[in-house]
Short mmCIF file of C-alpha atoms in Angstrom, two decimals:
data_model
loop_
_atom_site.label_atom_id
_atom_site.label_comp_id
_atom_site.label_asym_id
_atom_site.label_seq_id
_atom_site.Cartn_x
_atom_site.Cartn_y
_atom_site.Cartn_z
CA GLU A 23 33.63 -46.86 -3.91
CA THR A 24 33.48 -49.58 -1.34
CA GLY A 25 36.05 -51.70 0.47
CA VAL A 26 39.72 -51.22 -0.30
CA THR A 27 40.80 -49.74 -3.62
CA GLN A 28 44.27 -49.63 -5.13
CA THR A 29 45.70 -47.67 -8.03
CA PRO A 30 47.19 -48.29 -10.45
CA ARG A 31 46.22 -51.92 -11.03
CA HIS A 32 49.23 -52.49 -13.26
CA LEU A 33 52.57 -50.69 -13.35
CA VAL A 34 55.67 -51.20 -15.46
CA MET A 35 58.71 -49.20 -14.43
CA GLY A 36 62.38 -49.05 -15.16
CA MET A 37 64.97 -49.47 -12.48
CA THR A 38 65.71 -45.75 -12.37
CA ASN A 39 62.10 -44.57 -12.20
CA LYS A 40 60.18 -43.20 -9.23
CA LYS A 41 56.55 -44.16 -8.86
CA SER A 42 53.93 -44.40 -6.13
CA LEU A 43 51.21 -46.90 -5.33
CA LYS A 44 48.01 -45.64 -3.74
CA CYS A 45 45.58 -47.39 -1.44
CA GLU A 46 42.29 -46.09 -0.04
CA GLN A 47 39.95 -47.82 2.38
CA HIS A 48 36.27 -46.93 2.77
CA LEU A 49 35.61 -49.19 5.78
CA GLY A 50 36.30 -46.83 8.67
CA HIS A 51 39.32 -48.87 9.73
CA ASN A 52 42.31 -47.45 11.56
CA ALA A 53 45.05 -49.91 10.63
CA MET A 54 46.55 -50.31 7.15
CA TYR A 55 49.10 -52.72 5.73
CA TRP A 56 51.32 -53.29 2.71
CA TYR A 57 52.02 -56.87 1.62
CA LYS A 58 54.14 -58.29 -1.19
CA GLN A 59 52.84 -61.37 -3.01
CA SER A 60 55.33 -63.26 -5.18
CA ALA A 61 54.73 -66.51 -7.01
CA LYS A 62 55.11 -69.62 -4.85
CA LYS A 63 56.00 -67.58 -1.75
CA PRO A 64 53.89 -66.65 1.25
CA LEU A 65 52.41 -63.19 1.44
CA GLU A 66 55.09 -61.02 3.02
CA LEU A 67 54.08 -58.27 5.41
CA MET A 68 56.03 -55.11 4.58
CA PHE A 69 54.61 -52.27 6.65
CA VAL A 70 51.90 -51.70 9.25
CA TYR A 71 50.28 -48.42 10.25
CA ASN A 72 48.02 -48.06 13.29
CA PHE A 73 46.24 -44.73 13.64
CA LYS A 74 48.63 -43.27 11.02
CA GLU A 75 51.72 -44.33 12.98
CA GLN A 76 54.09 -46.91 11.51
CA THR A 77 54.30 -49.82 13.92
CA GLU A 78 56.00 -52.45 11.79
CA ASN A 79 58.74 -52.47 9.18
CA ASN A 80 59.73 -56.00 8.30
CA SER A 81 63.31 -55.28 7.19
CA VAL A 82 62.09 -53.81 3.93
CA PRO A 83 64.77 -52.18 1.74
CA SER A 84 64.81 -48.39 1.78
CA ARG A 85 63.89 -48.26 -1.93
CA PHE A 86 60.34 -48.83 -0.61
CA SER A 87 59.02 -45.86 1.36
CA PRO A 88 55.52 -45.89 2.89
CA GLU A 89 53.39 -42.89 3.72
CA CYS A 90 50.13 -42.76 5.65
CA PRO A 91 48.70 -39.21 5.65
CA ASN A 92 45.45 -40.27 7.33
CA SER A 93 43.71 -43.46 8.41
CA SER A 94 42.00 -43.87 5.01
CA HIS A 95 44.99 -43.49 2.68
CA LEU A 96 48.24 -45.34 2.31
CA PHE A 97 51.00 -44.87 -0.24
CA LEU A 98 54.04 -46.88 -1.20
CA HIS A 99 56.73 -44.79 -2.87
CA LEU A 100 59.10 -46.72 -5.10
CA HIS A 101 62.55 -45.71 -6.38
CA THR A 102 65.51 -47.50 -7.96
CA LEU A 103 63.79 -50.86 -7.77
CA GLN A 104 65.32 -54.17 -8.80
CA PRO A 105 63.80 -56.78 -11.15
CA GLU A 106 63.26 -59.09 -8.14
CA ASP A 107 60.86 -56.48 -6.76
CA SER A 108 58.39 -57.43 -9.49
CA ALA A 109 55.33 -58.80 -7.66
CA LEU A 110 51.73 -58.11 -6.69
CA TYR A 111 51.59 -55.45 -3.98
CA LEU A 112 48.53 -55.75 -1.78
CA CYS A 113 47.09 -53.19 0.57
CA ALA A 114 44.87 -54.24 3.47
CA SER A 115 43.02 -52.58 6.31
CA SER A 116 41.47 -53.63 9.61
CA GLN A 117 40.36 -52.33 12.95
CA ALA A 118 43.33 -51.86 15.25
CA ALA A 119 41.78 -53.55 18.28
CA GLY A 120 42.09 -57.13 19.53
CA GLU A 121 41.10 -59.91 17.15
CA LYS A 122 39.68 -57.38 14.73
CA THR A 123 43.30 -56.69 13.78
CA TYR A 124 43.41 -60.13 12.17
CA GLU A 125 40.26 -59.60 10.10
CA GLN A 126 42.02 -57.86 7.29
CA TYR A 127 40.33 -56.63 4.14
CA PHE A 128 42.51 -56.64 1.05
CA GLY A 129 42.46 -54.54 -2.07
CA PRO A 130 42.87 -56.10 -5.53
CA GLY A 131 46.57 -55.28 -5.65
CA THR A 132 48.96 -53.52 -8.01
CA ARG A 133 50.83 -55.82 -10.39
CA LEU A 134 54.32 -54.29 -10.57
CA THR A 135 56.87 -55.20 -13.24
CA VAL A 136 60.38 -53.79 -12.97
CA THR A 137 62.31 -53.84 -16.25
CA GLN B 15 62.41 -70.41 8.20
CA GLN B 16 58.84 -70.97 7.11
CA GLN B 17 56.62 -70.43 10.14
CA VAL B 18 53.43 -71.79 8.60
CA LYS B 19 53.66 -74.80 6.30
CA GLN B 20 50.74 -75.45 3.96
CA SER B 21 49.97 -78.48 1.82
CA PRO B 22 49.20 -79.49 -0.82
CA GLN B 23 50.42 -76.84 -3.23
CA SER B 24 47.61 -77.70 -5.63
CA LEU B 25 44.47 -79.79 -5.40
CA ILE B 26 41.97 -81.08 -7.95
CA VAL B 27 38.59 -82.25 -6.68
CA GLN B 28 35.45 -83.39 -8.44
CA LYS B 29 32.24 -81.42 -7.96
CA GLY B 30 30.50 -82.61 -4.84
CA GLY B 31 33.68 -83.97 -3.28
CA ILE B 32 35.50 -82.89 -0.13
CA SER B 33 38.52 -80.58 -0.41
CA ILE B 34 41.05 -80.78 2.42
CA ILE B 35 43.94 -78.37 2.92
CA ASN B 36 46.40 -78.76 5.78
CA CYS B 37 48.62 -76.36 7.68
CA ALA B 38 51.19 -76.78 10.42
CA TYR B 39 52.93 -74.26 12.63
CA GLU B 40 55.75 -74.22 15.14
CA ASN B 41 55.25 -71.15 17.31
CA THR B 42 52.87 -71.90 20.18
CA ALA B 43 52.42 -68.15 20.73
CA PHE B 44 50.13 -67.89 17.70
CA ASP B 45 46.64 -67.06 18.95
CA TYR B 46 44.37 -66.87 15.91
CA PHE B 47 44.18 -68.94 12.75
CA PRO B 48 42.31 -67.52 9.77
CA TRP B 49 41.85 -68.88 6.26
CA TYR B 50 41.77 -66.58 3.26
CA GLN B 51 40.37 -67.23 -0.22
CA GLN B 52 41.78 -65.50 -3.29
CA PHE B 53 40.27 -65.47 -6.77
CA PRO B 54 42.36 -64.45 -9.80
CA GLY B 55 42.68 -60.68 -10.07
CA LYS B 56 41.38 -60.14 -6.54
CA GLY B 57 42.94 -59.68 -3.16
CA PRO B 58 42.57 -62.38 -0.48
CA ALA B 59 39.29 -62.38 1.44
CA LEU B 60 38.76 -63.72 4.96
CA LEU B 61 36.84 -66.99 4.76
CA ILE B 62 36.75 -68.45 8.25
CA ALA B 63 38.90 -68.31 11.38
CA ILE B 64 39.43 -70.21 14.63
CA ARG B 65 40.97 -69.60 18.02
CA PRO B 66 43.29 -72.24 19.54
CA ASP B 67 40.88 -73.00 22.40
CA VAL B 68 38.35 -74.43 19.93
CA SER B 69 38.80 -77.75 18.09
CA GLU B 70 36.37 -77.18 15.26
CA LYS B 71 34.45 -74.35 13.63
CA LYS B 72 31.90 -74.71 10.88
CA GLU B 73 30.41 -72.07 8.62
CA GLY B 74 28.20 -73.45 5.89
CA ARG B 75 30.25 -75.85 3.75
CA PHE B 76 33.54 -74.70 5.29
CA THR B 77 34.99 -76.29 8.43
CA ILE B 78 38.25 -75.68 10.27
CA SER B 79 39.63 -78.52 12.35
CA PHE B 80 42.28 -77.54 14.90
CA ASN B 81 44.69 -79.87 16.71
CA LYS B 82 46.56 -77.85 19.30
CA SER B 83 48.80 -80.67 20.52
CA ALA B 84 49.92 -81.51 16.98
CA LYS B 85 50.13 -77.81 16.03
CA GLN B 86 48.09 -78.48 12.92
CA PHE B 87 44.88 -77.13 11.46
CA SER B 88 42.98 -77.88 8.31
CA LEU B 89 40.25 -76.51 6.08
CA HIS B 90 37.54 -78.85 4.83
CA ILE B 91 35.24 -77.78 2.00
CA MET B 92 32.23 -80.05 1.79
CA ASP B 93 30.25 -80.54 -1.43
CA SER B 94 32.94 -78.65 -3.36
CA GLN B 95 31.65 -76.53 -6.25
CA PRO B 96 33.36 -75.11 -9.35
CA GLY B 97 32.85 -71.65 -7.83
CA ASP B 98 35.14 -72.70 -4.97
CA SER B 99 38.06 -72.85 -7.42
CA ALA B 100 40.54 -70.37 -5.97
CA THR B 101 43.77 -70.17 -4.02
CA TYR B 102 43.42 -70.73 -0.29
CA PHE B 103 45.85 -69.40 2.29
CA CYS B 104 46.08 -70.41 5.89
CA ALA B 105 47.58 -67.96 8.35
CA ALA B 106 48.63 -67.73 11.96
CA ALA B 107 48.44 -64.53 13.94
CA ARG B 108 50.54 -63.09 16.73
CA ARG B 109 50.93 -59.57 18.07
CA GLY B 110 48.65 -58.16 15.43
CA ASN B 111 50.53 -59.65 12.49
CA LEU B 112 49.47 -62.43 10.14
CA ILE B 113 51.97 -65.07 8.96
CA PHE B 114 50.70 -66.75 5.81
CA GLY B 115 51.26 -70.16 4.28
CA LYS B 116 52.29 -70.42 0.63
CA GLY B 117 48.79 -71.16 -0.58
CA THR B 118 46.89 -74.04 -2.17
CA LYS B 119 45.40 -73.71 -5.64
CA LEU B 120 42.10 -75.58 -5.65
CA SER B 121 40.41 -76.60 -8.89
CA VAL B 122 36.94 -78.14 -8.68
CA LYS B 123 36.03 -80.04 -11.84
CA PRO B 124 32.39 -80.09 -12.97
#
């Protein structure tokens, strides 16, 4: 595997379900990100982890819970979601130093549908 | 409040033509301006980027023009090809975080 991988690629869940999204990066990076991509809206940064420590939480509802067990893996735990949470969830990684922080490598995303 | 405004929302260009996508920002603290390209079913990929102390950067057929006083920057794709058909996002960076525009869907007709 190369680059940034995400599983599952597609997920349909009910509002009362609990599920998790997984991201793995094979680039030796030490910063990882979760973004939400909705139609006709800018990519929204949700969470940032630098060296496994959460450094950013952009006012994301508590029904989204991130976990970063090591610098290569990132999870997004989901529970009691709302239909408006349906979107493409993108994981990205980068080096956590200077301008390299801005050179982010994205995975293909998980298309989430909340019914 | 939208921090990075991108236009047009969609663009159709003939093969061989020039594609131009524009972005504007308000916050003068932004210190890095990348462009990302996204194909259907894929995540965005970094295409080209510029710092605010440079007025132009060219990589192959892709050029960024940057106007610091006007707080605007644009992406020019020369000799556009059908393979360039994708959604393009401009972004502005500050304190390690990227703020994205809404994207421009480019279609290059053969």
